[in-house]
N, CA, C and O of each residue as an XYZ file, in Angstrom:
932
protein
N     151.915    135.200     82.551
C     151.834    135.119     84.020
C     150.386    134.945     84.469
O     150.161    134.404     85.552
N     149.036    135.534     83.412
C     147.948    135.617     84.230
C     147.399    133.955     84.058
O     146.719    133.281     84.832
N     148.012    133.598     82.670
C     147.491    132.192     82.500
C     148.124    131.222     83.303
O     147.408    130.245     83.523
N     149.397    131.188     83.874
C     149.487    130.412     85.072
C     149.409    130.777     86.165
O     149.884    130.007     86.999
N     148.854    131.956     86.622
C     147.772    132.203     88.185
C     146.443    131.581     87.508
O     146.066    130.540     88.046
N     145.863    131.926     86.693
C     144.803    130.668     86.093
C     144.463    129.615     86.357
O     143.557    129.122     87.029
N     145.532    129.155     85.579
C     145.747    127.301     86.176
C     145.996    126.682     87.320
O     145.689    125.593     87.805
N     146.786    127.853     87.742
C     147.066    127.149     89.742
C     145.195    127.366     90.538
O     144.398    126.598     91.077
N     145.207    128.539     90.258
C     143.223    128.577     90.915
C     142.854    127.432     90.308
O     142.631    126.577     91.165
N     142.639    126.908     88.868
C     141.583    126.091     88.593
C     142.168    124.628     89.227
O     141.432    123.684     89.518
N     143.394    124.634     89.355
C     144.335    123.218     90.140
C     143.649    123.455     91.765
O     143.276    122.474     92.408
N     143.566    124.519     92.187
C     143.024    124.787     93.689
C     141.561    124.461     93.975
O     141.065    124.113     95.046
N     141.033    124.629     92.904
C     139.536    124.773     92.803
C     139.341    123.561     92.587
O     138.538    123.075     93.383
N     139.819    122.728     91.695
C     139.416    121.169     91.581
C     139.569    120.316     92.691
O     138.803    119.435     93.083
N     140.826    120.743     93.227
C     141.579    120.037     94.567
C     140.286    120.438     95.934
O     139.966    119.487     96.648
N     139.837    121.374     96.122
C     138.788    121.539     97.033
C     137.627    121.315     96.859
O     136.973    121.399     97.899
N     136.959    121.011     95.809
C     135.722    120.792     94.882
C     136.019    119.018     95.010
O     135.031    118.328     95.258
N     137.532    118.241     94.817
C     137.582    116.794     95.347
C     137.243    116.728     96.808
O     136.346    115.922     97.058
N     137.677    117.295     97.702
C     138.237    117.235     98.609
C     136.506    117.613     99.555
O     136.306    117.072    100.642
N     135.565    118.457     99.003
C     134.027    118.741     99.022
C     133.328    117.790     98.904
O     132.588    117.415     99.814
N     133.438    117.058     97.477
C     132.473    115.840     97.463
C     132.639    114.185     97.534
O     131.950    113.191     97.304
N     134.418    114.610     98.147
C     134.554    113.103     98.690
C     134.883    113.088    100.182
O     135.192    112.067    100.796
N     134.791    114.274    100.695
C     135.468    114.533    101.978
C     134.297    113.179    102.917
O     134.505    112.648    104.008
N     133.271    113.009    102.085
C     132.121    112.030    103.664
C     132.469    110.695    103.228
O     132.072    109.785    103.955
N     133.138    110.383    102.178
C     133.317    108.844    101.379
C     134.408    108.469    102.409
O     134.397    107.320    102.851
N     135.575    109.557    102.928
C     136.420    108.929    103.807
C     136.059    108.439    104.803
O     136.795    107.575    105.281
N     134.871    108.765    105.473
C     134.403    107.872    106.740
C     133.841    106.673    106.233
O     133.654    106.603    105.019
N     133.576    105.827    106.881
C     132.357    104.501    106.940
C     130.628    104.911    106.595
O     129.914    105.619    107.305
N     130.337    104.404    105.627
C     129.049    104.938    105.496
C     127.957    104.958    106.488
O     126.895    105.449    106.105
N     128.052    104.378    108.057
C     127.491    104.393    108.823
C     127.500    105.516    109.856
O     126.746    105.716    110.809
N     128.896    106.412    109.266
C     129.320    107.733    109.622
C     128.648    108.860    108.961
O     128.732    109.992    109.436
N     128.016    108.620    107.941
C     127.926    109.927    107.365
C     127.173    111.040    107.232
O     127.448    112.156    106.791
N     126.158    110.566    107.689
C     125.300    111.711    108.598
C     125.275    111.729    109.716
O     125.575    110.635    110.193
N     124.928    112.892    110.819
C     124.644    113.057    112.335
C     123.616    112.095    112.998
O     122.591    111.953    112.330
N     123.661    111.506    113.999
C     122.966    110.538    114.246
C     121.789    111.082    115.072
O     120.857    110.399    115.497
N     121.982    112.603    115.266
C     120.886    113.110    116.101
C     121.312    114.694    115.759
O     122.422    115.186    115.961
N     120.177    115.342    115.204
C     119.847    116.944    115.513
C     119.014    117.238    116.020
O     118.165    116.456    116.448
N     118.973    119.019    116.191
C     117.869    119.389    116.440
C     116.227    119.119    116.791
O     115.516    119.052    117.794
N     116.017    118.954    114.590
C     115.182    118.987    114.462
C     114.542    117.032    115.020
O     113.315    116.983    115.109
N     114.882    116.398    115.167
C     114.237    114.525    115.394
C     113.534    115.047    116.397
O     112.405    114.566    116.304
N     113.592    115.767    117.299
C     112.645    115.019    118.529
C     111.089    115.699    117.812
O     110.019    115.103    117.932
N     111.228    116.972    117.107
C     109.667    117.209    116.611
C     109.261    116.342    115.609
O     108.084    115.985    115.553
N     110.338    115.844    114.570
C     109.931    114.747    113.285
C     109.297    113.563    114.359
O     108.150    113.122    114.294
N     110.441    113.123    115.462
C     109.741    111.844    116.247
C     108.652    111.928    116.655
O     107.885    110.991    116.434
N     108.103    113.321    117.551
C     106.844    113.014    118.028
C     105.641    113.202    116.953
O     104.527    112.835    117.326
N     105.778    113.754    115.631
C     104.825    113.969    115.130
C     104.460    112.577    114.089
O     103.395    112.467    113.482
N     105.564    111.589    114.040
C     105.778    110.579    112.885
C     105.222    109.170    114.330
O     104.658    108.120    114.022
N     105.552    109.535    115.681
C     104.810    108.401    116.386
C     103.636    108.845    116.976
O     102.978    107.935    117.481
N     103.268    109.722    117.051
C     101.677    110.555    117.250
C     100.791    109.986    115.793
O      99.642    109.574    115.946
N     101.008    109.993    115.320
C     100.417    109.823    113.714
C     100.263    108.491    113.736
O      99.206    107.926    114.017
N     101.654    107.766    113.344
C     101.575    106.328    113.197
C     100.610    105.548    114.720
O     100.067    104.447    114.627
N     100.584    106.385    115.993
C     100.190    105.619    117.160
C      98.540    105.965    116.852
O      97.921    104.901    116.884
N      97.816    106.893    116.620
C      96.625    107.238    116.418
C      96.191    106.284    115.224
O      95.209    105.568    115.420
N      96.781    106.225    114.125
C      96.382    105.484    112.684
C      96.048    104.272    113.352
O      94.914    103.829    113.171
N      96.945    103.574    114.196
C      97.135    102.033    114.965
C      95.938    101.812    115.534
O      95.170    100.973    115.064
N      95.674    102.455    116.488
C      94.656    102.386    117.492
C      93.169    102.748    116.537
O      92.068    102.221    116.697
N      93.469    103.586    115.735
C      91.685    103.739    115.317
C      91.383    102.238    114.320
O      90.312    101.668    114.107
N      92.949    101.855    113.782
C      92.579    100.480    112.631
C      92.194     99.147    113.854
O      91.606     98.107    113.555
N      92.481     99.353    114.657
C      92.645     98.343    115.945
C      90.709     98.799    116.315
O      89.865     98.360    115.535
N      90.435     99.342    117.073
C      89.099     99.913    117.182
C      88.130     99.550    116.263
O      87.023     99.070    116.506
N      88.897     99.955    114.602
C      87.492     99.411    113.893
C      87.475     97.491    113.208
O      86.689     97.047    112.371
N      88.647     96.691    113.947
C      88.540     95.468    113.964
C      87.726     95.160    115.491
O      87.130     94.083    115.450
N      87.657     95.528    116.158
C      87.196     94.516    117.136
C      85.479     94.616    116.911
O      84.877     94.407    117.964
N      84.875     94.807    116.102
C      83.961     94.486    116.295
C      83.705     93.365    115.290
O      82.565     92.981    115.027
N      84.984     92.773    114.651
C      85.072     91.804    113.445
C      85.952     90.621    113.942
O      85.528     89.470    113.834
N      87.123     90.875    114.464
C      88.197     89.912    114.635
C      88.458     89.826    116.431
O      88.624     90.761    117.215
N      88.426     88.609    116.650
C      88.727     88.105    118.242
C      90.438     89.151    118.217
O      91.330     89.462    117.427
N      89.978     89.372    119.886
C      90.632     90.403    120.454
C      92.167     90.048    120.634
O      92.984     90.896    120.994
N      92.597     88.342    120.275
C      93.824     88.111    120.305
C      94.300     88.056    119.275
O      95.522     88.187    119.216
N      93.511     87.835    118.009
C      94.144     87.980    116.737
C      94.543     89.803    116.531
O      95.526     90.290    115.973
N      93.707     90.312    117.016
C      94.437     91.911    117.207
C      95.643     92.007    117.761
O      96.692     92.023    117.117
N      95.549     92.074    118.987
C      96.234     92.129    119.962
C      97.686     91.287    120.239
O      98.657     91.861    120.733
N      97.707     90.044    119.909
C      98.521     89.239    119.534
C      99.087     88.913    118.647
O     100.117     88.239    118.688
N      98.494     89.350    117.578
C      99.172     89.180    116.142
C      99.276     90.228    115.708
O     100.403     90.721    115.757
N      97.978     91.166    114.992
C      97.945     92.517    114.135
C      99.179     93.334    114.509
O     100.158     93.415    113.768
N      99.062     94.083    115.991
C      99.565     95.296    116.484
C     101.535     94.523    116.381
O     102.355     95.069    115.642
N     101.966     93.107    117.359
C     103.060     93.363    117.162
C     103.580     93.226    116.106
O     104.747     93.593    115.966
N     102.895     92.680    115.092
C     103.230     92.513    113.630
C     103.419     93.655    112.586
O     103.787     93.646    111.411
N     103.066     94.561    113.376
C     103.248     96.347    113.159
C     104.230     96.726    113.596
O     105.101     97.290    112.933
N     104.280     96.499    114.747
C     105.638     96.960    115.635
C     107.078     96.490    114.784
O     107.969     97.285    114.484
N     107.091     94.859    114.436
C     108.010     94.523    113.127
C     108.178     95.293    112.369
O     109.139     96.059    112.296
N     107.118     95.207    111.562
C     107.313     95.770    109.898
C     107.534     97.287    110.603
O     107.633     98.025    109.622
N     107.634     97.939    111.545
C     107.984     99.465    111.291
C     109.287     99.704    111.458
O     109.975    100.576    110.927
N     109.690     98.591    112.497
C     111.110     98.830    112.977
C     112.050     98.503    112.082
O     113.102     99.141    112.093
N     111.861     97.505    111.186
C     112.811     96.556    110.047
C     112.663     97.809    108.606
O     113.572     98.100    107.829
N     110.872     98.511    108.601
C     110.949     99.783    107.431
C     111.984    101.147    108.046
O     112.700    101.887    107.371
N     111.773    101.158    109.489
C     112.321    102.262    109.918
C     114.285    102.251    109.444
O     114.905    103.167    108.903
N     114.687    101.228    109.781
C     115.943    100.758    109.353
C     116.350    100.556    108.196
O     117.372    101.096    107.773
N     115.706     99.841    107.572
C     115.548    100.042    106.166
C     115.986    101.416    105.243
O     117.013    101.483    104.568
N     114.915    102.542    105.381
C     115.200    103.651    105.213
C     116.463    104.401    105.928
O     117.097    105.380    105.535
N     116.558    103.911    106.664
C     117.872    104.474    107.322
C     119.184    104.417    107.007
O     120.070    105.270    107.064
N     119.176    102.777    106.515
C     120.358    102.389    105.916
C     120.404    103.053    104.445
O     121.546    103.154    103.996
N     119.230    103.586    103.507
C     119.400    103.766    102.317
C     119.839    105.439    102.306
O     120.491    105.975    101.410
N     119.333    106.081    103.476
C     120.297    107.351    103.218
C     121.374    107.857    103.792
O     121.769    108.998    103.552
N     122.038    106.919    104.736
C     123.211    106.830    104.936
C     124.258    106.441    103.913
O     125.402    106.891    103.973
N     123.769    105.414    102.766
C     124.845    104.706    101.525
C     124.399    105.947    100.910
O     125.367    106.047    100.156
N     123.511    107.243    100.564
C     122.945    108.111     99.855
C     123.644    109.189     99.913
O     123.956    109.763     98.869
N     124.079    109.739    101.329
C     125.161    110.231    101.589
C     126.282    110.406    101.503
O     126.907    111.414    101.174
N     126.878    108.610    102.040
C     128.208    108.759    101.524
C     128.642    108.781    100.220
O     129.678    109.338     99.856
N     127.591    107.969     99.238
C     128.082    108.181     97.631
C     128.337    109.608     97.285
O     129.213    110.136     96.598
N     127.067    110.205     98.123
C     127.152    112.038     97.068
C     128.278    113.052     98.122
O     128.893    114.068     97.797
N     128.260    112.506     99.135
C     128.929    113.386     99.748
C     127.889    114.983    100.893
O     128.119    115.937    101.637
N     126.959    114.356    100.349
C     125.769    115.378    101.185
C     125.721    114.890    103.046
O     126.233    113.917    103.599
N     125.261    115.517    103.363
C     125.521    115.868    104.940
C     123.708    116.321    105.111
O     123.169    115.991    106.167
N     122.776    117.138    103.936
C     121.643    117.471    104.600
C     120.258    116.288    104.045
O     119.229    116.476    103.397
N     120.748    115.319    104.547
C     119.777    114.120    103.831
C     118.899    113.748    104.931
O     119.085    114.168    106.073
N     117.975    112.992    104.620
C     117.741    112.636    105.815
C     116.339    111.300    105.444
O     115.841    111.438    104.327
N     115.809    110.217    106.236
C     115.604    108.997    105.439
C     114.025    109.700    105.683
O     113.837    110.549    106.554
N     113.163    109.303    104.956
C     111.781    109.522    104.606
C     111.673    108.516    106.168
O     112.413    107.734    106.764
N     110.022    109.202    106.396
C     109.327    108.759    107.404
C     108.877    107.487    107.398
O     108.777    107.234    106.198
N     108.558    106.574    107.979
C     108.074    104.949    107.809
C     106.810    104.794    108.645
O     106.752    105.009    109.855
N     106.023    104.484    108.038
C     104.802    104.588    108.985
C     103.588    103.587    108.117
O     103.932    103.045    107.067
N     102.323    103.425    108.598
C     100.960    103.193    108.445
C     100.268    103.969    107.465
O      99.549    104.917    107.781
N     100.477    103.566    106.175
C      99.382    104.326    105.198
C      97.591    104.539    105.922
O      96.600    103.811    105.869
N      97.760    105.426    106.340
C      95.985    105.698    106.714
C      94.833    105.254    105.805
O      93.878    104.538    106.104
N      95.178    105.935    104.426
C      94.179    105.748    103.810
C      94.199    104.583    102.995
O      93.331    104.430    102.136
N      95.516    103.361    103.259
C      95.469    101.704    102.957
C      94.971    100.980    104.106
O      94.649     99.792    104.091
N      94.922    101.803    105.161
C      94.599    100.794    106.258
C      93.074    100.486    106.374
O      92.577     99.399    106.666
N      92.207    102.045    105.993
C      90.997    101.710    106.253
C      90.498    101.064    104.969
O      89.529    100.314    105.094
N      91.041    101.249    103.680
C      90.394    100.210    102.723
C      90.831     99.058    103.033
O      90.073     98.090    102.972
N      91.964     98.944    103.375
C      91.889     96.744    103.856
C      90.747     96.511    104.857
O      89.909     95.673    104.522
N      90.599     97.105    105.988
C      89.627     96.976    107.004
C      88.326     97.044    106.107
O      87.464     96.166    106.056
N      88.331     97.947    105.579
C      86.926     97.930    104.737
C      86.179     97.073    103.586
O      84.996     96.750    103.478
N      87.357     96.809    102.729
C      87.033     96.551    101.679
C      87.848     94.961    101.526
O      87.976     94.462    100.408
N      88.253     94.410    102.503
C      88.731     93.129    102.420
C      88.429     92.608    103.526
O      87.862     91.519    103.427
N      88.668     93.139    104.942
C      87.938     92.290    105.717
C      87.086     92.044    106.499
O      86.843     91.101    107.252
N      86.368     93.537    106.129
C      84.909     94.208    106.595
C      84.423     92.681    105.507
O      83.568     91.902    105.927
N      84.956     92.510    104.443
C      83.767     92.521    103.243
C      83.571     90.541    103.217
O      82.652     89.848    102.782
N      84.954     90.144    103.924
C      85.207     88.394    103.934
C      84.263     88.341    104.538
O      83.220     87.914    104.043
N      84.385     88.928    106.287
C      83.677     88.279    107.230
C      82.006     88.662    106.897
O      81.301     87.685    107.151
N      81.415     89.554    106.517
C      79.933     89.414    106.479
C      79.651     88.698    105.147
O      78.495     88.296    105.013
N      80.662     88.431    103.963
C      80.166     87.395    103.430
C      80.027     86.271    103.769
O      79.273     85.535    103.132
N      80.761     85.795    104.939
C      80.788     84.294    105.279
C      80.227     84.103    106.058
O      80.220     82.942    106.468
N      79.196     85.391    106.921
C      78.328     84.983    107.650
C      78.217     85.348    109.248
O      77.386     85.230    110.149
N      79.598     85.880    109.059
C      79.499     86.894    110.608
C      79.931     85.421    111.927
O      79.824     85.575    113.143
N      80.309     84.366    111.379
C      80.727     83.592    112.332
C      82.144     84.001    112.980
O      82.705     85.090    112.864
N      82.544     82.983    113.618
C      84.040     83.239    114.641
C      85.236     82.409    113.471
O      86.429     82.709    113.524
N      84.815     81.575    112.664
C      85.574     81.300    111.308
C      85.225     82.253    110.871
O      86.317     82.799    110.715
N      84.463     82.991    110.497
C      84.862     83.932    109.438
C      85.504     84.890    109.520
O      86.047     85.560    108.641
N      85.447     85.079    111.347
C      86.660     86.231    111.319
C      87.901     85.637    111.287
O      88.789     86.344    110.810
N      88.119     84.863    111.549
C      89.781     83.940    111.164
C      90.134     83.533    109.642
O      91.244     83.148    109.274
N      88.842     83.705    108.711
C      89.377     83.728    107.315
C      89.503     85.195    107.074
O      90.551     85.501    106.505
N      88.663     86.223    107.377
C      88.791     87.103    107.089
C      90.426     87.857    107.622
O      90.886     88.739    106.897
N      90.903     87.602    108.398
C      92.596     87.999    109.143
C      93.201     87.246    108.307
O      94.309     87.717    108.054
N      92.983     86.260    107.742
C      93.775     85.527    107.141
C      93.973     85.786    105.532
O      94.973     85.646    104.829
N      92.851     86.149    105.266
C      92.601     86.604    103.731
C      93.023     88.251    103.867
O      93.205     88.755    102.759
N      93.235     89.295    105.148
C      94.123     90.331    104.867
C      95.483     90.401    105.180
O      96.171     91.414    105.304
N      95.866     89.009    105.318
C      97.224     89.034    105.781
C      97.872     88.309    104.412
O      99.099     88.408    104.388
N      97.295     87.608    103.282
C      97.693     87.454    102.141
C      97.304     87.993    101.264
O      97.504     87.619    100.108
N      96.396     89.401    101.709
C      96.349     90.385    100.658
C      97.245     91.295    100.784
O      97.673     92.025     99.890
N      97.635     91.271    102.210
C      99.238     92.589    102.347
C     100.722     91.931    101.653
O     101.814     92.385    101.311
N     100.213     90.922    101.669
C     101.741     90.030    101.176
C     101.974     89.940    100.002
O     103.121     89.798     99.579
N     100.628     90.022     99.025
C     100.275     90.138     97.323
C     100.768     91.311     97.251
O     101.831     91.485     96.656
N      99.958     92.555     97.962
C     100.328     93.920     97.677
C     101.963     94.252     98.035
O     102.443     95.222     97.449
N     102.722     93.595     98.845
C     104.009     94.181     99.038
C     105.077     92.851     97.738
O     106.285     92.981     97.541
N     104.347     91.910     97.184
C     105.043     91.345     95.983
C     104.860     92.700     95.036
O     105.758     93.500     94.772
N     103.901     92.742     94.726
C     103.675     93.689     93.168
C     104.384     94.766     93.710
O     105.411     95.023     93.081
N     104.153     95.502     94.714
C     104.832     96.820     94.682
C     106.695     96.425     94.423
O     107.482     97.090     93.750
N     106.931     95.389     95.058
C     108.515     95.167     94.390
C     109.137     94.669     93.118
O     110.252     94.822     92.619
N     107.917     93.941     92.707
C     107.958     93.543     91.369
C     107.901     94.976     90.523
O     108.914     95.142     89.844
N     107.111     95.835     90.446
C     107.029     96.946     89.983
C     108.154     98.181     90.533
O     107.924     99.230     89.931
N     109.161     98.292     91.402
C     109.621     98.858     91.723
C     110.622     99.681     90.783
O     110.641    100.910     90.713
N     111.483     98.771     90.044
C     112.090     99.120     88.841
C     111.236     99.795     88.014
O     111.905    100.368     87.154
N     110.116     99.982     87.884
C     109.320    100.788     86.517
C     109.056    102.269     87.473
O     108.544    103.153     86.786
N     109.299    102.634     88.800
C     109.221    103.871     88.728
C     109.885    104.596     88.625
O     109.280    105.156     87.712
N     110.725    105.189     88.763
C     111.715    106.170     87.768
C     111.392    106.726     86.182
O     111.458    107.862     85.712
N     110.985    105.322     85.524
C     110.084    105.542     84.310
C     108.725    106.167     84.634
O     108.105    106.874     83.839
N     108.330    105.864     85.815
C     106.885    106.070     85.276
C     106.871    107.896     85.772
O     106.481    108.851     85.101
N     107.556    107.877     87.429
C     107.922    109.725     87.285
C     108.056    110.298     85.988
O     107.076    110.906     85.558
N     109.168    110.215     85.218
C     109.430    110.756     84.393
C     108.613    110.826     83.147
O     108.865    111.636     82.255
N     107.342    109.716     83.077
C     106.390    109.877     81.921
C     105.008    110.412     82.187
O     104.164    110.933     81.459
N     105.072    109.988     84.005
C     103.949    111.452     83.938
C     103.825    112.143     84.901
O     103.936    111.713     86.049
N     103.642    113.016     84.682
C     103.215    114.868     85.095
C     103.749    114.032     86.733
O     103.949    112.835     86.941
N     103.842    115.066     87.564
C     104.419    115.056     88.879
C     103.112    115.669     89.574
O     102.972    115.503     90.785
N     102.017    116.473     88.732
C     100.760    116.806     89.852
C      99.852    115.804     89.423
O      98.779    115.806     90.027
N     100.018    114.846     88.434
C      98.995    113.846     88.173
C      99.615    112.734     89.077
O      98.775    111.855     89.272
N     101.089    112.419     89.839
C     101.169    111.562     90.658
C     100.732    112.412     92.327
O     100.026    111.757     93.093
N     100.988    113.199     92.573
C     100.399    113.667     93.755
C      99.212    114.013     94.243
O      98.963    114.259     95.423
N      98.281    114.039     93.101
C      96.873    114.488     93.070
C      96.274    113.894     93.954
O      95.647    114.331     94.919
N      96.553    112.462     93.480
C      95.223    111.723     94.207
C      95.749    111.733     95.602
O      94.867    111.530     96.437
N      97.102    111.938     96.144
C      97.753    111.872     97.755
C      97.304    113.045     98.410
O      97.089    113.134     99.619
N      97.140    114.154     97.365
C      96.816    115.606     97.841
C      95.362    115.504     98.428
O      95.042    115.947     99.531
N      94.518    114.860     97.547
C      93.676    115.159     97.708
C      92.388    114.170     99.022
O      91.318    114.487     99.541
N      93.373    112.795     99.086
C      93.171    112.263    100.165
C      93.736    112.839    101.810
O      93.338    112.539    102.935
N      94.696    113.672    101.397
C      95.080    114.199    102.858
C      94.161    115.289    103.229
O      93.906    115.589    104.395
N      93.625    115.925    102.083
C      92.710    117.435    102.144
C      91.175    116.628    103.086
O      90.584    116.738    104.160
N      91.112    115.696    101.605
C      90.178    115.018    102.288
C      89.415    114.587    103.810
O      88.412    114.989    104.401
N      90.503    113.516    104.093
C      90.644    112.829    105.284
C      91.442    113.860    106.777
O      90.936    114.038    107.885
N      92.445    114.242    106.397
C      93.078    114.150    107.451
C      92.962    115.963    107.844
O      92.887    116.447    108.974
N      92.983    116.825    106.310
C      92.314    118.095    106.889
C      91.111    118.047    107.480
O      91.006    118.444    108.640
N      89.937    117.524    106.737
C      88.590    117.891    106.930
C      88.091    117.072    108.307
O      87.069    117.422    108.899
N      88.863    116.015    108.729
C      88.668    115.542    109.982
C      88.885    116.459    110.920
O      87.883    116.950    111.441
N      90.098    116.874    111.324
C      90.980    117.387    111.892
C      89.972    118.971    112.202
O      89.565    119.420    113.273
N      89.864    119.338    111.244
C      88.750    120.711    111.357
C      87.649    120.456    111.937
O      87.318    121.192    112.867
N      86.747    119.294    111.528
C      85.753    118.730    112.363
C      85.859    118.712    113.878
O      84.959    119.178    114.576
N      86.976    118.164    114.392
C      87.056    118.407    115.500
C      87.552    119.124    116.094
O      87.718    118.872    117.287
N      88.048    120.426    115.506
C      88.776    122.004    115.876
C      87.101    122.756    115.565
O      86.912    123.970    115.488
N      86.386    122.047    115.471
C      85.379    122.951    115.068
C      84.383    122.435    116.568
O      83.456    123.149    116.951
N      84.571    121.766    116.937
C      83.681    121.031    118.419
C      84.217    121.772    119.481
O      83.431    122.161    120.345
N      85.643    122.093    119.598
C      86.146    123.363    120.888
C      86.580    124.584    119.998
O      87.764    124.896    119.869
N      85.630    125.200    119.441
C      86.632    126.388    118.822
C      86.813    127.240    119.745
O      87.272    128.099    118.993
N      86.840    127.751    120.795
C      87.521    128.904    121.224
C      88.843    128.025    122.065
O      89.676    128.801    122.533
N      89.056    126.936    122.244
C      90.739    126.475    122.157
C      91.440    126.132    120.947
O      92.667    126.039    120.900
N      90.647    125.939    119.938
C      91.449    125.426    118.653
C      91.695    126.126    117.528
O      92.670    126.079    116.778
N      90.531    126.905    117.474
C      90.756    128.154    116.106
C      91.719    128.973    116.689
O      92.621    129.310    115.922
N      91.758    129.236    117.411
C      93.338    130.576    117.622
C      94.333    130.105    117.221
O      94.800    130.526    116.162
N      95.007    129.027    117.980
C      96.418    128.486    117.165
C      96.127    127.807    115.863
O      97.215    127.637    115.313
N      95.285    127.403    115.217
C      94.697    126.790    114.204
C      95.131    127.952    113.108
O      96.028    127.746    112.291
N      94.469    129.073    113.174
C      94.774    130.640    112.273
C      96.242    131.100    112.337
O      96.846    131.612    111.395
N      96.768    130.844    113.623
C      98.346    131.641    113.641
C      99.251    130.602    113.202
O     100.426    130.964    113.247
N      99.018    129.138    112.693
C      99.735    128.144    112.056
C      99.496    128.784    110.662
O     100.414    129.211    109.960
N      98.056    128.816    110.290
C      98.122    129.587    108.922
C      98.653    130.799    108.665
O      98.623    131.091    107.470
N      99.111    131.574    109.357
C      99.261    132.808    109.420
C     101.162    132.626    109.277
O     101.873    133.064    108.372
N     101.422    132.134    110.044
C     102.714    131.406    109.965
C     103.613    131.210    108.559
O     104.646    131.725    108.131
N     102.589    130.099    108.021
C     103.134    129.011    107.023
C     102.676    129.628    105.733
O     103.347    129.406    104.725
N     101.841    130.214    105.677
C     101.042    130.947    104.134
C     101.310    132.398    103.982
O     101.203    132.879    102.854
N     101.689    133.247    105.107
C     101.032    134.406    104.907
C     102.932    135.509    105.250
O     103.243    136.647    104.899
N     103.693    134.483    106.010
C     105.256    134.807    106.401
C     105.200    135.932    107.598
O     105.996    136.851    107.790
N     103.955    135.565    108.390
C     104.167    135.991    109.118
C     104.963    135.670    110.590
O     104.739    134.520    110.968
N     105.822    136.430    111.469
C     106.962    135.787    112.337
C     106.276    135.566    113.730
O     105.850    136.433    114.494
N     106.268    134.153    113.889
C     105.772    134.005    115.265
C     106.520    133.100    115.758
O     106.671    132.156    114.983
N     107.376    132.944    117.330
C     108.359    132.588    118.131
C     108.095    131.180    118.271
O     107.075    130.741    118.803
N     109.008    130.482    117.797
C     109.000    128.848    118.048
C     108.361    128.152    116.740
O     108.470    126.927    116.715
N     107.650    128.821    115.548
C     106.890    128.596    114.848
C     107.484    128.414    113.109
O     107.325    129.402    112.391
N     108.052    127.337    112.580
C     108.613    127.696    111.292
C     107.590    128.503    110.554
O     106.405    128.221    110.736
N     107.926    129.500    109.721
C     107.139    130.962    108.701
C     107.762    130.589    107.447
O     108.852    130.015    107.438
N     106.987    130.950    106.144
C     107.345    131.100    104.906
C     108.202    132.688    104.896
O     108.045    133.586    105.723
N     109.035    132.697    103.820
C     109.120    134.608    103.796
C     108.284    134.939    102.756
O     107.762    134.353    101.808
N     108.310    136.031    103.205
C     107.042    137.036    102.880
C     107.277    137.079    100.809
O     108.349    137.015    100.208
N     106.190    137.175    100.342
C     106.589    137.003     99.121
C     106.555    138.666     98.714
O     105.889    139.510     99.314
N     107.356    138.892     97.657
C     108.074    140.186     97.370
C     106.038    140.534     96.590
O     105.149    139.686     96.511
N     105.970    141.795     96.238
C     104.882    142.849     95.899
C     104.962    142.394     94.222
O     105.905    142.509     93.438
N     103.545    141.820     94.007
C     103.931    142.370     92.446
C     103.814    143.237     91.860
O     104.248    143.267     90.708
């Protein structure tokens, strides 16, 4: 008798364990995650605050190189493209991500303006065309032109190479691929950022400390995500 109450649980258990990880395959994969929570409007403003600041400072440090319509007319909406077609992009890949696994807490990576690719193209490709060629009004039109087929080289190889990462995660170390990202954000985007929390400190160091205080230390402050407190060793 106990071995067939047994078998009926493990018949129950399989039947709800199907019924768990195919229950999101029955909708349309365009169904399968929420199309809006909570948390988007803080991911939105902090992912178009970011991407809108990155824009404007790469925009700023062309005009003293490239006529103001090749910016303005070309660069920026040519951004506006590629974010909306990446933004979708990603969107569509964790929606099919979903419905295959059956997960519900997915959600598509951010799409934005590499900061620290933007100022080496500006720098190191078309800072570097135009004062070789002489600082003329052609040279800033080869120089836009020579970073607009260096973004097009760089987005071949990265797809050509796309298939080799999975291999390459898995052959090396996971802090030898984040290092150098870690250490450009510490870099750049902390040590800036402090620089200028350091020009008004009696408005910026207070909430500046209770973010750390927050996120490192588990301490509870209202409206504020906290780590928990780590147990005593």
């Amino acid at each position: 008798a106990d071995a067939e109450v047994d078998d009926e649980v493990q018949v129950a258990a399989e039947d709800s364990s199907d019924e768990l990880g195919h229950g999101a395959s029955k909708l349309p994969w365009y169904h399968s995650l929420p199309y809006f929570v909570a948390g988007d409007i803080d991911a939105f403003t902090g992912v178009f605050s970011n991407n809108l600041a990155t824009m404007l400072a790469g925009a700023q440090m062309l005009t003293s190189v490239l006529p103001r319509d090749v910016i303005f007319d070309k660069i920026i909406p040519g951004v506006g493209i590629s974010m909306l077609f990446g933004c979708l992009w990603y969107t569509f890949q964790a929606l099919l991500k979903a419905a295959n696994t059956g997960r519900t807490d997915l959600c598509c990576i951010p799409f934005g303006i590499n900061t620290p690719g933007l100022f080496a193209f500006n720098s190191g490709i078309i800072f570097a065309v135009y004062f070789a060629e002489g600082r003329t009004p052609e040279a800033s039109v080869l120089a836009w032109k020579v970073g607009v087929a260096s973004n097009f080289v760089q987005g071949l190889v990265e797809i050509l190479l796309a298939p080799l990462g999975p291999q390459i995660s898995k052959a090396v170390p996971m802090v030898a691929l984040l290092g150098s990202l870690s250490s450009v954000g510490l870099a750049w985007l902390f040590a800036n950022t402090l620089q200028a929390e350091a020009a008004w400190p009696m408005v910026t160091l207070a909430p500046f400390f209770l973010l750390l205080a927050a996120m490192y230390s588990g301490v509870k402050v209202p409206k504020v995500p906290s780590t928990p407190r780590a147990p005593p060793l």
